[in-house]
GROMACS .gro file of C-alpha atoms in nm:
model
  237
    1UNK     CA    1   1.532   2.459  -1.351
    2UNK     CA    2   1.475   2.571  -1.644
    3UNK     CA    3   1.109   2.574  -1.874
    4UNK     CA    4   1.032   2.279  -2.129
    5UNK     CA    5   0.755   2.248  -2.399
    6UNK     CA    6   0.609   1.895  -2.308
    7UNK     CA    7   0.646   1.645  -2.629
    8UNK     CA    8   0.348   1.523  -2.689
    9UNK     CA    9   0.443   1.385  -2.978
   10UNK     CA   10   0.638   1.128  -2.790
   11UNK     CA   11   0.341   1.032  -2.588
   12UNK     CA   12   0.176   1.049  -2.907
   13UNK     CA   13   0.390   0.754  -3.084
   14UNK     CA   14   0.371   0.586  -2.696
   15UNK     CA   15  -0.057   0.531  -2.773
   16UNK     CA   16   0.063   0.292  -3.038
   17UNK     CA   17   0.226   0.047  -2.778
   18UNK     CA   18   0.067  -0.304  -2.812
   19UNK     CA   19   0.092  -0.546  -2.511
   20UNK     CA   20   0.167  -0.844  -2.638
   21UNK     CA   21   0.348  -0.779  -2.961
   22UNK     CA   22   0.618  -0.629  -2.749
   23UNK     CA   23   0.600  -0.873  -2.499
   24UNK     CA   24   0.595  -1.177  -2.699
   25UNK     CA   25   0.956  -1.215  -2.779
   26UNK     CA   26   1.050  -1.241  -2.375
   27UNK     CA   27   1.067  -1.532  -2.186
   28UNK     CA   28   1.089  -1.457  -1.825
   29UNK     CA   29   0.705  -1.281  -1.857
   30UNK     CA   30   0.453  -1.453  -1.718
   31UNK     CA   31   0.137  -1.362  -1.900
   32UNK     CA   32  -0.110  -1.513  -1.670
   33UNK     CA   33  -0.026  -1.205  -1.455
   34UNK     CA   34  -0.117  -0.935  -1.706
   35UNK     CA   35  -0.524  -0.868  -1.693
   36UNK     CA   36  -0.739  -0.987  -2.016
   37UNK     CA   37  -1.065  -0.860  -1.853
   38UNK     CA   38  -1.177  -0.609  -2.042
   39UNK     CA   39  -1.092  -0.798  -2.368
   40UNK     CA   40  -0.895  -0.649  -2.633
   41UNK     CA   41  -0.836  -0.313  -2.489
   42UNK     CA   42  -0.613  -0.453  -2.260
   43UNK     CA   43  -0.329  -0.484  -2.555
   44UNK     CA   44  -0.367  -0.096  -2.508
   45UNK     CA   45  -0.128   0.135  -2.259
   46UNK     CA   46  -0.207   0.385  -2.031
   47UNK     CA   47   0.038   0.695  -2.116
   48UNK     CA   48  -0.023   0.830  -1.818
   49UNK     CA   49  -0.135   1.209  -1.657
   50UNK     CA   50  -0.001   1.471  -1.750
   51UNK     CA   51  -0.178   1.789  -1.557
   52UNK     CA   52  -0.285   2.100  -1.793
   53UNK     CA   53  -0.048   2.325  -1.549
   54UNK     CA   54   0.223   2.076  -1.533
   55UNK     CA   55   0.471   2.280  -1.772
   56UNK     CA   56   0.454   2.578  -1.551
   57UNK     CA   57   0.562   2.418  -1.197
   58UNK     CA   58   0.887   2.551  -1.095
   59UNK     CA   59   0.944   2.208  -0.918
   60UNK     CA   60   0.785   1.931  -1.184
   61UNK     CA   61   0.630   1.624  -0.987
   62UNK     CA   62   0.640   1.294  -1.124
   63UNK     CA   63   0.434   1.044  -0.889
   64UNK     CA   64   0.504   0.689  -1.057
   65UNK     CA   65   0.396   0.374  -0.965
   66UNK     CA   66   0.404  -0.014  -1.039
   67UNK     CA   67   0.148  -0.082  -1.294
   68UNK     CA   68  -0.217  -0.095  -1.330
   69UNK     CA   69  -0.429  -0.309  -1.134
   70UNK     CA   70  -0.673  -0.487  -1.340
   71UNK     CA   71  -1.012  -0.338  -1.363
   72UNK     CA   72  -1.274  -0.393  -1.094
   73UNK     CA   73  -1.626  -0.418  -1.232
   74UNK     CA   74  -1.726  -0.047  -1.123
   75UNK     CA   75  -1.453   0.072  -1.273
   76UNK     CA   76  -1.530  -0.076  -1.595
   77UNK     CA   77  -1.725   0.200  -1.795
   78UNK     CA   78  -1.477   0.485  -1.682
   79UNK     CA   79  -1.150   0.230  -1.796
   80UNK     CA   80  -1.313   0.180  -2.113
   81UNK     CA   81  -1.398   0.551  -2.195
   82UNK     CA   82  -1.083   0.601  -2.101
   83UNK     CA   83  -0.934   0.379  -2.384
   84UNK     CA   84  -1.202   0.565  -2.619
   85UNK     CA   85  -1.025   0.874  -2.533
   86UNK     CA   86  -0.699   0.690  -2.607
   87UNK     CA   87  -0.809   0.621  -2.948
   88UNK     CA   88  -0.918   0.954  -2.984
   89UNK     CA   89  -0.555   1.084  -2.926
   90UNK     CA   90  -0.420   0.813  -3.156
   91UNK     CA   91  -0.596   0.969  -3.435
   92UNK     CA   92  -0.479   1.329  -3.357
   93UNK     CA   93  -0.191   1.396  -3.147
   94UNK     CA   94  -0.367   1.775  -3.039
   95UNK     CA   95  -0.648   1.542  -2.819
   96UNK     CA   96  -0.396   1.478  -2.527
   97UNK     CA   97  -0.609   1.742  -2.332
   98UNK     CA   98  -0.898   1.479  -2.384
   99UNK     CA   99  -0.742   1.196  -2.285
  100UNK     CA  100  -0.599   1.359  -1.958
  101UNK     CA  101  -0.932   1.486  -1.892
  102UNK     CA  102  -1.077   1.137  -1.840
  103UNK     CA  103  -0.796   1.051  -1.592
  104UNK     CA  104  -0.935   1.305  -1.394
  105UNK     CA  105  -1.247   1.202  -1.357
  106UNK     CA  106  -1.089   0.816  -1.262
  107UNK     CA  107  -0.799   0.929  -1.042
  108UNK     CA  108  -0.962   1.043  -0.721
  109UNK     CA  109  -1.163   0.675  -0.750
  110UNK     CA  110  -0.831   0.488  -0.653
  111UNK     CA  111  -0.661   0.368  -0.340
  112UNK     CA  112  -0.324   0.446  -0.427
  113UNK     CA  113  -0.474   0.861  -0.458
  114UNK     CA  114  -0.503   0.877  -0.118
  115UNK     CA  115  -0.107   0.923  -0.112
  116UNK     CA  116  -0.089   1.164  -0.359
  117UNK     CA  117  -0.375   1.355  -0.212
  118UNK     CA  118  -0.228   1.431   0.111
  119UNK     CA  119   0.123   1.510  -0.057
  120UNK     CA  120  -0.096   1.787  -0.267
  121UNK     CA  121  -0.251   1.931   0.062
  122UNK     CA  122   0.062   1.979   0.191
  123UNK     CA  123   0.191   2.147  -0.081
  124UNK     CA  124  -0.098   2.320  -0.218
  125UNK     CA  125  -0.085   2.142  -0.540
  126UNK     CA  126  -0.434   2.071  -0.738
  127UNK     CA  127  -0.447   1.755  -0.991
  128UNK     CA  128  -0.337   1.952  -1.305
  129UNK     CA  129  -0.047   2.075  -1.179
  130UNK     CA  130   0.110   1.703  -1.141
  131UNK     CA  131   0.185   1.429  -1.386
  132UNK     CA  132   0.184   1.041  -1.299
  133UNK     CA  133   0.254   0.702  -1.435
  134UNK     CA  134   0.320   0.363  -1.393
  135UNK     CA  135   0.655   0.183  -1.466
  136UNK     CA  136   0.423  -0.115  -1.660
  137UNK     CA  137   0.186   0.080  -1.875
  138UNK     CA  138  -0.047  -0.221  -1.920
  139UNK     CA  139  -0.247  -0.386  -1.625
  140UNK     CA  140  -0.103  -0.620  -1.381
  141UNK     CA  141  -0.213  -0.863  -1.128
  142UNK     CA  142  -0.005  -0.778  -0.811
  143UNK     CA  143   0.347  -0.634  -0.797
  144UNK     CA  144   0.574  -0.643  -1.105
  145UNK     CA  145   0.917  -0.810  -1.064
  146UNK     CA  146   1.236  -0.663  -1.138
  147UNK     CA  147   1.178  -0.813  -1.505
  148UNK     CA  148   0.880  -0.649  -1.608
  149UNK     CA  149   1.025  -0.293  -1.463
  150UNK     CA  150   1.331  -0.307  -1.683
  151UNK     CA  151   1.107  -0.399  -2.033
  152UNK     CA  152   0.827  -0.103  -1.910
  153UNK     CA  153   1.209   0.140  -1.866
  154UNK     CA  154   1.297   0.040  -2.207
  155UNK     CA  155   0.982   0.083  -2.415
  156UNK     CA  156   0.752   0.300  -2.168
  157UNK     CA  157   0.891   0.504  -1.883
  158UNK     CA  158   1.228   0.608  -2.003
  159UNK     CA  159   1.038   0.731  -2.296
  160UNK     CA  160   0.729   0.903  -2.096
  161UNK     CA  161   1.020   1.056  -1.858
  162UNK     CA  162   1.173   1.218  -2.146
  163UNK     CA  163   0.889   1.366  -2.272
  164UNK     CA  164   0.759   1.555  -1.961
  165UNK     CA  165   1.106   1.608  -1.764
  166UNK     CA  166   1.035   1.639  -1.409
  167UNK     CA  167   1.214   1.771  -1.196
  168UNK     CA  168   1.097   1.507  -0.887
  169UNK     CA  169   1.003   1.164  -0.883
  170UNK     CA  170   0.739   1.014  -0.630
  171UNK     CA  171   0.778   0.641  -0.625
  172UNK     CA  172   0.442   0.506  -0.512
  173UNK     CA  173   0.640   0.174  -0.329
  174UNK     CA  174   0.799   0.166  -0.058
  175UNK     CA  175   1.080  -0.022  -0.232
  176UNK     CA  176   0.986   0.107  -0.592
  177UNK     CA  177   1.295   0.357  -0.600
  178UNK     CA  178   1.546   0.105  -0.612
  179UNK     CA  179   1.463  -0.016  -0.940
  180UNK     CA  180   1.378   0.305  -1.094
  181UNK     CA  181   1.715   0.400  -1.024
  182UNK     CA  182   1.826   0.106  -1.164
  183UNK     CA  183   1.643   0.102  -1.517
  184UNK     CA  184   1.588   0.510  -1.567
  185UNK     CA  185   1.783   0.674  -1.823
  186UNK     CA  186   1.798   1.060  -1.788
  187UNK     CA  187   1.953   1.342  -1.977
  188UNK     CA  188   1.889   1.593  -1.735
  189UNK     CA  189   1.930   1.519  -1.331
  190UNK     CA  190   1.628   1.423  -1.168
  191UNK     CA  191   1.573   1.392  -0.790
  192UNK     CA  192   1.406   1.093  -0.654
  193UNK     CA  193   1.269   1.101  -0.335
  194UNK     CA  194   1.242   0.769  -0.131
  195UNK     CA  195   0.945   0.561  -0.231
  196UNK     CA  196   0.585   0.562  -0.032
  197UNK     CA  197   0.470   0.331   0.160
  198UNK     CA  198   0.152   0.202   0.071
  199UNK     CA  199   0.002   0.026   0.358
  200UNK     CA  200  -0.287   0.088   0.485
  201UNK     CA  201  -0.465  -0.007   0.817
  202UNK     CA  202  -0.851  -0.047   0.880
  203UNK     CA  203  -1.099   0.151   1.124
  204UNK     CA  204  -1.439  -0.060   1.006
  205UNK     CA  205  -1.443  -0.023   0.655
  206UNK     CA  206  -1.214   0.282   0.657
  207UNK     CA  207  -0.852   0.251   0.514
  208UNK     CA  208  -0.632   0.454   0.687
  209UNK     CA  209  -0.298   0.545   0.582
  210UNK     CA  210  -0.034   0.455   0.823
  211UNK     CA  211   0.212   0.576   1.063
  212UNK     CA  212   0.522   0.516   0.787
  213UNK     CA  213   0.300   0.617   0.511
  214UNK     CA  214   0.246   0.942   0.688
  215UNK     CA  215   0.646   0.945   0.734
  216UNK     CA  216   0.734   0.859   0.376
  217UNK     CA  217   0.499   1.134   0.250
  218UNK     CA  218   0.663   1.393   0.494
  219UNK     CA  219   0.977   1.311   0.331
  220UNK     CA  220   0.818   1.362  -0.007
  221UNK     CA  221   0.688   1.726   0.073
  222UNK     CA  222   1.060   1.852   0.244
  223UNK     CA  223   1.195   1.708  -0.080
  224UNK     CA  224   0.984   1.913  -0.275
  225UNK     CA  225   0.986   2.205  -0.072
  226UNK     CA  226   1.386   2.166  -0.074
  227UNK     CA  227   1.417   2.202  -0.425
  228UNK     CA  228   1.107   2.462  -0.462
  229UNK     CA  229   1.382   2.683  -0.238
  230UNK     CA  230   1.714   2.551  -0.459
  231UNK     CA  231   1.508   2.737  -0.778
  232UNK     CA  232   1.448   3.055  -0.612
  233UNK     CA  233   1.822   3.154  -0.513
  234UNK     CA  234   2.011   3.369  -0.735
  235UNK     CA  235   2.199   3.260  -1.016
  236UNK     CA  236   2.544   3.278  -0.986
  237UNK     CA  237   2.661   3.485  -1.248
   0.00000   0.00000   0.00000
């Protein structure tokens, strides 16, 4: 596998994405499902995390889910600084760094991190040393159809993919590989590992993760691990 220099001016020209200009033009989108909550900032993507140490992973790890859920109110302030950092980036293409920075300090505030923080303790990975996204880089009320994956593949993901080159992809979905397999468009081969389940299970106010969570996440890791071992053999000559 061999080392990349990440593109950030890709991501760069991917902070200019505006909702509904791109949007407008379909049909089959149902607006009422795309989140208006926080007001015009909404029109704005999310270009998702890319860790600091990312570039220097002998196995790159892509975790890449649906699409953002649409902002609960005490995750307000950190959603809108982390549009101000957006901004920030938009004006200089060297403030990635920034705008990463404040994913951080979101990311271990969601549900969906409890997934990728058990795949990292099993493989010894810390936050900057993974990237993820979602497939719809704009918020979302509930699950995306098979619609609104194939227009975030064409002006988003395929884009964002490009850019970072992973090596492995992490569907966060149980059934979310299917259709990145159908829409992603790859120079280089990319493994994708089967998608995680999500589900969770209660124990009072405790969410669990369950049984074929636990299972899907196993199979994550051996993929990983697989091709962690695939890099380290000796190159034919």
């Amino acid at each position: 596998m061999r080392e990349i220099n990440m593109n950030y001016e890709v991501l760069h020209e991917l902070a200019f994405l505006k909702r509904d200009e791109i949007l407008k033009n379909h049909t089959r989108i149902n607006f009422e499902k795309f989140s208006n909550l926080l007001g015009e900032i909404e029109q704005d993507p999310f270009i998702g995390f890319v860790g600091e140490d990312f570039e220097n992973e002998e196995v790159k790890v892509l975790f890449l889910g649906k699409s953002n859920a649409p902002s609960t109110p005490e995750h307000h302030e950190i959603d809108r600084q982390i549009n101000s950092a957006l901004q920030t980036f938009k004006n200089s293409q060297n403030n990635y760094r920034a705008y990463a920075n404040k994913y951080l300090e979101a990311m271990p505030r969601w549900d969906i991190m409890k997934f990728v923080t058990e795949f990292r303790n099993q493989t010894h990975l810390k936050l900057n040393q993974i990237a993820y996204a979602n497939i719809v880089p704009w918020r979302y009320d509930g699950s995306p159809n098979s619609d609104i994956y194939e227009l975030g593949f064409k002006y988003f993901t395929n884009q964002f993919i490009e850019a970072i080159e992973p090596n492995l992809i992490i569907p966060l979905g149980s059934k979310l590989k299917t259709d990145i397999k159908k829409y992603l468009y790859a120079e280089n081969e990319i493994h994708i590992s089967n998608g995680i389940n999500r589900a969770f299970y209660f124990i009072g106010r405790d969410k669990r993760i369950t049984e074929k969570g636990w299972q899907t996440i196993s199979e994550a890791v051996d993929n990983y691990q697989f091709l962690k071992n695939e890099n380290r053999k000796p190159k034919a000559l």
